[in-house]
Amino acid sequence: MTRQEQVIMPSISFIVARSYPGNVIGCENTLPWRLKTDLQNFKKLTTGHVVIMGRKTLDSIGKPLPERMNVVLSRDLSHKDKGIFWARDLDNALFIADILSICYYKDEFFVIGGEQIYKNFLFKDFVNKIYLTEVYCEVNGDAYFDFNIDQGTWKKIHEQDFECSDVDDFPFRFSILKKKNLTVRRRLKSELLTDFVGSEELRQKMLQRLESLASKLERNL
């Protein structure tokens, strides 16, 4: 397998809100706070991108997120929900996210929960950026984000504090952390140009976008 046959894939990012202290992200499949400002920021960051989530997270939201490409992990692939790409396992979810991101010329996609999805080794090893909201409150919960963010591996590239308000139950801090040594994923071109893409015309368009996006990602390393 030569390097020329491989192309760099879009980067994986976590986006998550957790309590501080405690690292709680949920209680009985719901958010334990109301933070309209943070939800607006979440929408701004993820709109137009692929978002990967577990079935329980989809159930808590109630519907696929509009203006985003929703990839949902589930053992049951019999669902026919409009606006959702169902994935049988994490490898399949990554493949779908890569294809969709390339088609829409996006160099990043988001993992949005829940707890078990964040914990999976595939995502933990490959994640390059964390959009982290830390909510200053003590709440009960049954789902946690205990990801180890050590200073030797991660650097903070953005930080902003928000006060409690009429639309935000608690004060919180929003940070963006970037891995110091980025993890680069690559795939064979032939692996991506599959029947998933469709006709020969679509395959050629896919190839053009793939090469253009790959060049952009290479420059960002």
CSV table of C-alpha atoms in Angstrom, one decimal:
chain,number,residue,atom,x,y,z
A,1,MET,CA,0.0,0.0,0.0
A,2,THR,CA,1.7,3.2,-1.1
A,3,ARG,CA,1.2,6.7,0.4
A,4,GLN,CA,0.0,7.9,-3.1
A,5,GLU,CA,-3.0,5.5,-2.9
A,6,GLN,CA,-4.1,6.9,0.4
A,7,VAL,CA,-5.8,10.2,1.2
A,8,ILE,CA,-6.2,12.0,4.5
A,9,MET,CA,-9.6,11.9,6.1
A,10,PRO,CA,-11.6,14.6,7.9
A,11,SER,CA,-10.7,15.3,11.5
A,12,ILE,CA,-12.8,14.0,14.4
A,13,SER,CA,-14.0,16.4,17.1
A,14,PHE,CA,-15.8,15.9,20.4
A,15,ILE,CA,-18.4,18.5,21.4
A,16,VAL,CA,-19.7,18.1,24.9
A,17,ALA,CA,-21.1,19.9,28.0
A,18,ARG,CA,-20.3,18.6,31.4
A,19,SER,CA,-20.7,19.7,35.0
A,20,TYR,CA,-17.8,21.0,37.0
A,21,PRO,CA,-17.1,19.4,39.3
A,22,GLY,CA,-18.5,15.9,38.7
A,23,ASN,CA,-18.2,15.6,34.9
A,24,VAL,CA,-21.9,14.9,34.6
A,25,ILE,CA,-23.3,15.1,31.0
A,26,GLY,CA,-26.8,13.6,31.6
A,27,CYS,CA,-29.4,12.3,33.9
A,28,GLU,CA,-32.1,9.8,32.8
A,29,ASN,CA,-31.3,10.6,29.2
A,30,THR,CA,-31.8,14.4,29.5
A,31,LEU,CA,-29.6,17.4,30.1
A,32,PRO,CA,-29.5,18.4,33.7
A,33,TRP,CA,-29.6,22.2,32.9
A,34,ARG,CA,-30.9,24.8,30.6
A,35,LEU,CA,-28.2,26.7,28.7
A,36,LYS,CA,-29.7,28.5,25.7
A,37,THR,CA,-26.5,30.3,24.9
A,38,ASP,CA,-24.5,27.1,24.8
A,39,LEU,CA,-27.1,25.4,22.6
A,40,GLN,CA,-26.9,28.3,20.2
A,41,ASN,CA,-23.2,27.9,20.1
A,42,PHE,CA,-23.6,24.1,19.5
A,43,LYS,CA,-25.9,24.8,16.6
A,44,LYS,CA,-23.5,27.3,15.1
A,45,LEU,CA,-20.5,25.0,15.3
A,46,THR,CA,-22.2,21.9,14.0
A,47,THR,CA,-24.6,23.2,11.3
A,48,GLY,CA,-23.6,21.9,7.9
A,49,HIS,CA,-21.4,19.1,9.4
A,50,VAL,CA,-21.8,15.4,10.1
A,51,VAL,CA,-22.7,14.6,13.7
A,52,ILE,CA,-22.3,11.1,15.1
A,53,MET,CA,-24.4,10.0,18.1
A,54,GLY,CA,-25.7,6.9,19.8
A,55,ARG,CA,-29.4,5.8,19.7
A,56,LYS,CA,-30.0,7.0,23.2
A,57,THR,CA,-28.8,10.5,22.3
A,58,LEU,CA,-31.1,10.6,19.4
A,59,ASP,CA,-34.0,9.6,21.6
A,60,SER,CA,-33.1,12.4,24.1
A,61,ILE,CA,-33.1,14.9,21.2
A,62,GLY,CA,-36.3,13.5,19.8
A,63,LYS,CA,-35.5,14.0,16.1
A,64,PRO,CA,-32.6,14.3,13.8
A,65,LEU,CA,-30.8,17.7,14.1
A,66,PRO,CA,-31.8,19.9,11.2
A,67,GLU,CA,-29.2,21.2,8.7
A,68,ARG,CA,-26.8,18.5,9.8
A,69,MET,CA,-26.0,15.0,8.5
A,70,ASN,CA,-27.0,12.7,11.4
A,71,VAL,CA,-25.2,9.4,11.7
A,72,VAL,CA,-26.7,7.2,14.4
A,73,LEU,CA,-25.2,4.0,15.9
A,74,SER,CA,-27.7,1.3,16.4
A,75,ARG,CA,-27.8,-2.5,16.3
A,76,ASP,CA,-31.3,-2.3,14.7
A,77,LEU,CA,-30.9,-1.1,11.1
A,78,SER,CA,-34.6,-1.5,10.2
A,79,HIS,CA,-35.4,2.1,10.9
A,80,LYS,CA,-36.5,4.3,8.0
A,81,ASP,CA,-36.3,7.7,9.7
A,82,LYS,CA,-35.8,10.5,7.2
A,83,GLY,CA,-32.7,12.5,7.7
A,84,ILE,CA,-30.7,9.8,9.5
A,85,PHE,CA,-27.9,7.5,8.3
A,86,TRP,CA,-27.9,4.4,10.5
A,87,ALA,CA,-24.6,2.7,11.3
A,88,ARG,CA,-24.3,-0.8,12.6
A,89,ASP,CA,-20.9,-0.2,14.3
A,90,LEU,CA,-18.2,2.4,14.9
A,91,ASP,CA,-16.2,1.5,11.8
A,92,ASN,CA,-19.4,1.9,9.7
A,93,ALA,CA,-20.2,5.2,11.4
A,94,LEU,CA,-16.7,6.5,10.6
A,95,PHE,CA,-16.9,5.4,7.0
A,96,ILE,CA,-20.3,7.1,6.5
A,97,ALA,CA,-19.0,10.3,8.2
A,98,ASP,CA,-15.9,10.4,6.0
A,99,ILE,CA,-18.0,9.9,2.8
A,100,LEU,CA,-20.5,12.6,3.7
A,101,SER,CA,-17.9,15.1,4.9
A,102,ILE,CA,-16.0,14.7,1.6
A,103,CYS,CA,-19.2,15.1,-0.4
A,104,TYR,CA,-19.9,18.4,1.4
A,105,TYR,CA,-16.3,19.5,1.5
A,106,LYS,CA,-16.0,19.5,5.3
A,107,ASP,CA,-12.7,18.9,7.0
A,108,GLU,CA,-14.2,18.1,10.4
A,109,PHE,CA,-17.1,16.2,11.9
A,110,PHE,CA,-18.5,15.9,15.4
A,111,VAL,CA,-19.1,13.2,17.9
A,112,ILE,CA,-22.0,14.5,20.1
A,113,GLY,CA,-22.6,11.6,22.6
A,114,GLY,CA,-23.5,9.8,24.6
A,115,GLU,CA,-21.2,8.5,27.3
A,116,GLN,CA,-20.4,5.1,25.7
A,117,ILE,CA,-19.7,6.7,22.3
A,118,TYR,CA,-17.2,9.2,23.8
A,119,LYS,CA,-15.5,6.3,25.6
A,120,ASN,CA,-15.0,4.1,22.6
A,121,PHE,CA,-11.3,3.7,21.7
A,122,LEU,CA,-11.8,4.5,18.0
A,123,PHE,CA,-13.0,8.0,18.8
A,124,LYS,CA,-10.8,8.5,21.8
A,125,ASP,CA,-7.6,7.7,19.8
A,126,PHE,CA,-8.5,9.7,16.8
A,127,VAL,CA,-10.1,12.8,18.2
A,128,ASN,CA,-8.1,15.9,17.5
A,129,LYS,CA,-10.2,18.7,19.0
A,130,ILE,CA,-12.6,19.0,21.9
A,131,TYR,CA,-15.3,21.7,22.2
A,132,LEU,CA,-15.9,21.7,25.9
A,133,THR,CA,-18.5,23.4,28.0
A,134,GLU,CA,-17.9,23.2,31.7
A,135,VAL,CA,-21.1,24.1,33.7
A,136,TYR,CA,-20.4,25.3,37.2
A,137,CYS,CA,-22.9,23.4,39.2
A,138,GLU,CA,-23.3,20.2,41.3
A,139,VAL,CA,-26.0,18.0,39.8
A,140,ASN,CA,-27.0,14.4,40.0
A,141,GLY,CA,-26.4,12.3,36.9
A,142,ASP,CA,-26.0,8.8,35.4
A,143,ALA,CA,-23.8,9.7,32.4
A,144,TYR,CA,-20.3,11.2,32.5
A,145,PHE,CA,-17.6,12.6,30.3
A,146,ASP,CA,-14.4,11.5,32.2
A,147,PHE,CA,-12.1,12.1,29.2
A,148,ASN,CA,-8.5,12.8,30.4
A,149,ILE,CA,-7.4,16.2,29.1
A,150,ASP,CA,-3.8,16.4,30.1
A,151,GLN,CA,-1.6,19.5,29.3
A,152,GLY,CA,1.0,17.3,27.8
A,153,THR,CA,-1.3,16.1,25.0
A,154,TRP,CA,-3.7,19.0,24.6
A,155,LYS,CA,-3.4,22.8,24.3
A,156,LYS,CA,-6.2,25.3,24.9
A,157,ILE,CA,-6.8,27.5,21.9
A,158,HIS,CA,-9.9,29.4,23.0
A,159,GLU,CA,-11.7,30.1,26.3
A,160,GLN,CA,-14.7,32.2,27.1
A,161,ASP,CA,-16.7,32.6,30.3
A,162,PHE,CA,-20.5,33.1,30.6
A,163,GLU,CA,-22.5,34.3,33.5
A,164,CYS,CA,-25.8,32.9,34.7
A,165,SER,CA,-28.7,34.7,33.0
A,166,ASP,CA,-32.4,34.5,32.2
A,167,VAL,CA,-31.7,31.9,29.5
A,168,ASP,CA,-28.8,30.1,31.2
A,169,ASP,CA,-29.4,28.3,34.5
A,170,PHE,CA,-25.7,28.3,35.6
A,171,PRO,CA,-22.5,30.1,34.8
A,172,PHE,CA,-20.2,28.1,32.4
A,173,ARG,CA,-17.0,28.2,30.5
A,174,PHE,CA,-16.6,27.3,26.9
A,175,SER,CA,-13.1,26.1,25.7
A,176,ILE,CA,-11.6,24.6,22.6
A,177,LEU,CA,-8.8,22.2,23.1
A,178,LYS,CA,-6.6,20.9,20.3
A,179,LYS,CA,-4.3,17.9,20.3
A,180,LYS,CA,-0.6,19.0,20.1
A,181,ASN,CA,0.3,16.1,17.8
A,182,LEU,CA,-2.7,15.6,15.5
A,183,THR,CA,-3.8,12.1,14.7
A,184,VAL,CA,-4.0,11.6,11.0
A,185,ARG,CA,-6.4,9.0,9.5
A,186,ARG,CA,-6.0,7.9,5.9
A,187,ARG,CA,-8.0,5.7,3.6
A,188,LEU,CA,-7.4,4.1,0.2
A,189,LYS,CA,-9.1,6.0,-2.6
A,190,SER,CA,-10.5,2.7,-3.9
A,191,GLU,CA,-12.1,2.1,-0.5
A,192,LEU,CA,-14.0,5.4,-0.8
A,193,LEU,CA,-15.1,5.2,-4.4
A,194,THR,CA,-17.6,2.4,-3.7
A,195,ASP,CA,-21.2,1.8,-4.7
A,196,PHE,CA,-22.1,4.1,-1.8
A,197,VAL,CA,-21.3,7.0,-4.2
A,198,GLY,CA,-23.5,5.8,-7.0
A,199,SER,CA,-23.1,6.5,-10.8
A,200,GLU,CA,-19.8,7.1,-12.6
A,201,GLU,CA,-20.6,10.8,-12.8
A,202,LEU,CA,-21.0,11.0,-9.1
A,203,ARG,CA,-17.8,8.9,-8.6
A,204,GLN,CA,-15.8,11.5,-10.6
A,205,LYS,CA,-17.3,14.4,-8.6
A,206,MET,CA,-16.5,12.5,-5.5
A,207,LEU,CA,-12.9,12.0,-6.6
A,208,GLN,CA,-12.5,15.7,-7.4
A,209,ARG,CA,-13.8,16.7,-4.0
A,210,LEU,CA,-11.7,14.0,-2.3
A,211,GLU,CA,-8.5,15.2,-3.8
A,212,SER,CA,-9.3,18.9,-3.2
A,213,LEU,CA,-10.2,18.3,0.5
A,214,ALA,CA,-7.2,16.0,1.0
A,215,SER,CA,-4.9,18.8,-0.3
A,216,LYS,CA,-6.6,21.2,2.1
A,217,LEU,CA,-6.1,18.8,5.1
A,218,GLU,CA,-2.5,18.1,4.2
A,219,ARG,CA,-1.8,21.8,4.3
A,220,ASN,CA,-3.3,22.1,7.7
A,221,LEU,CA,-1.0,19.5,9.3
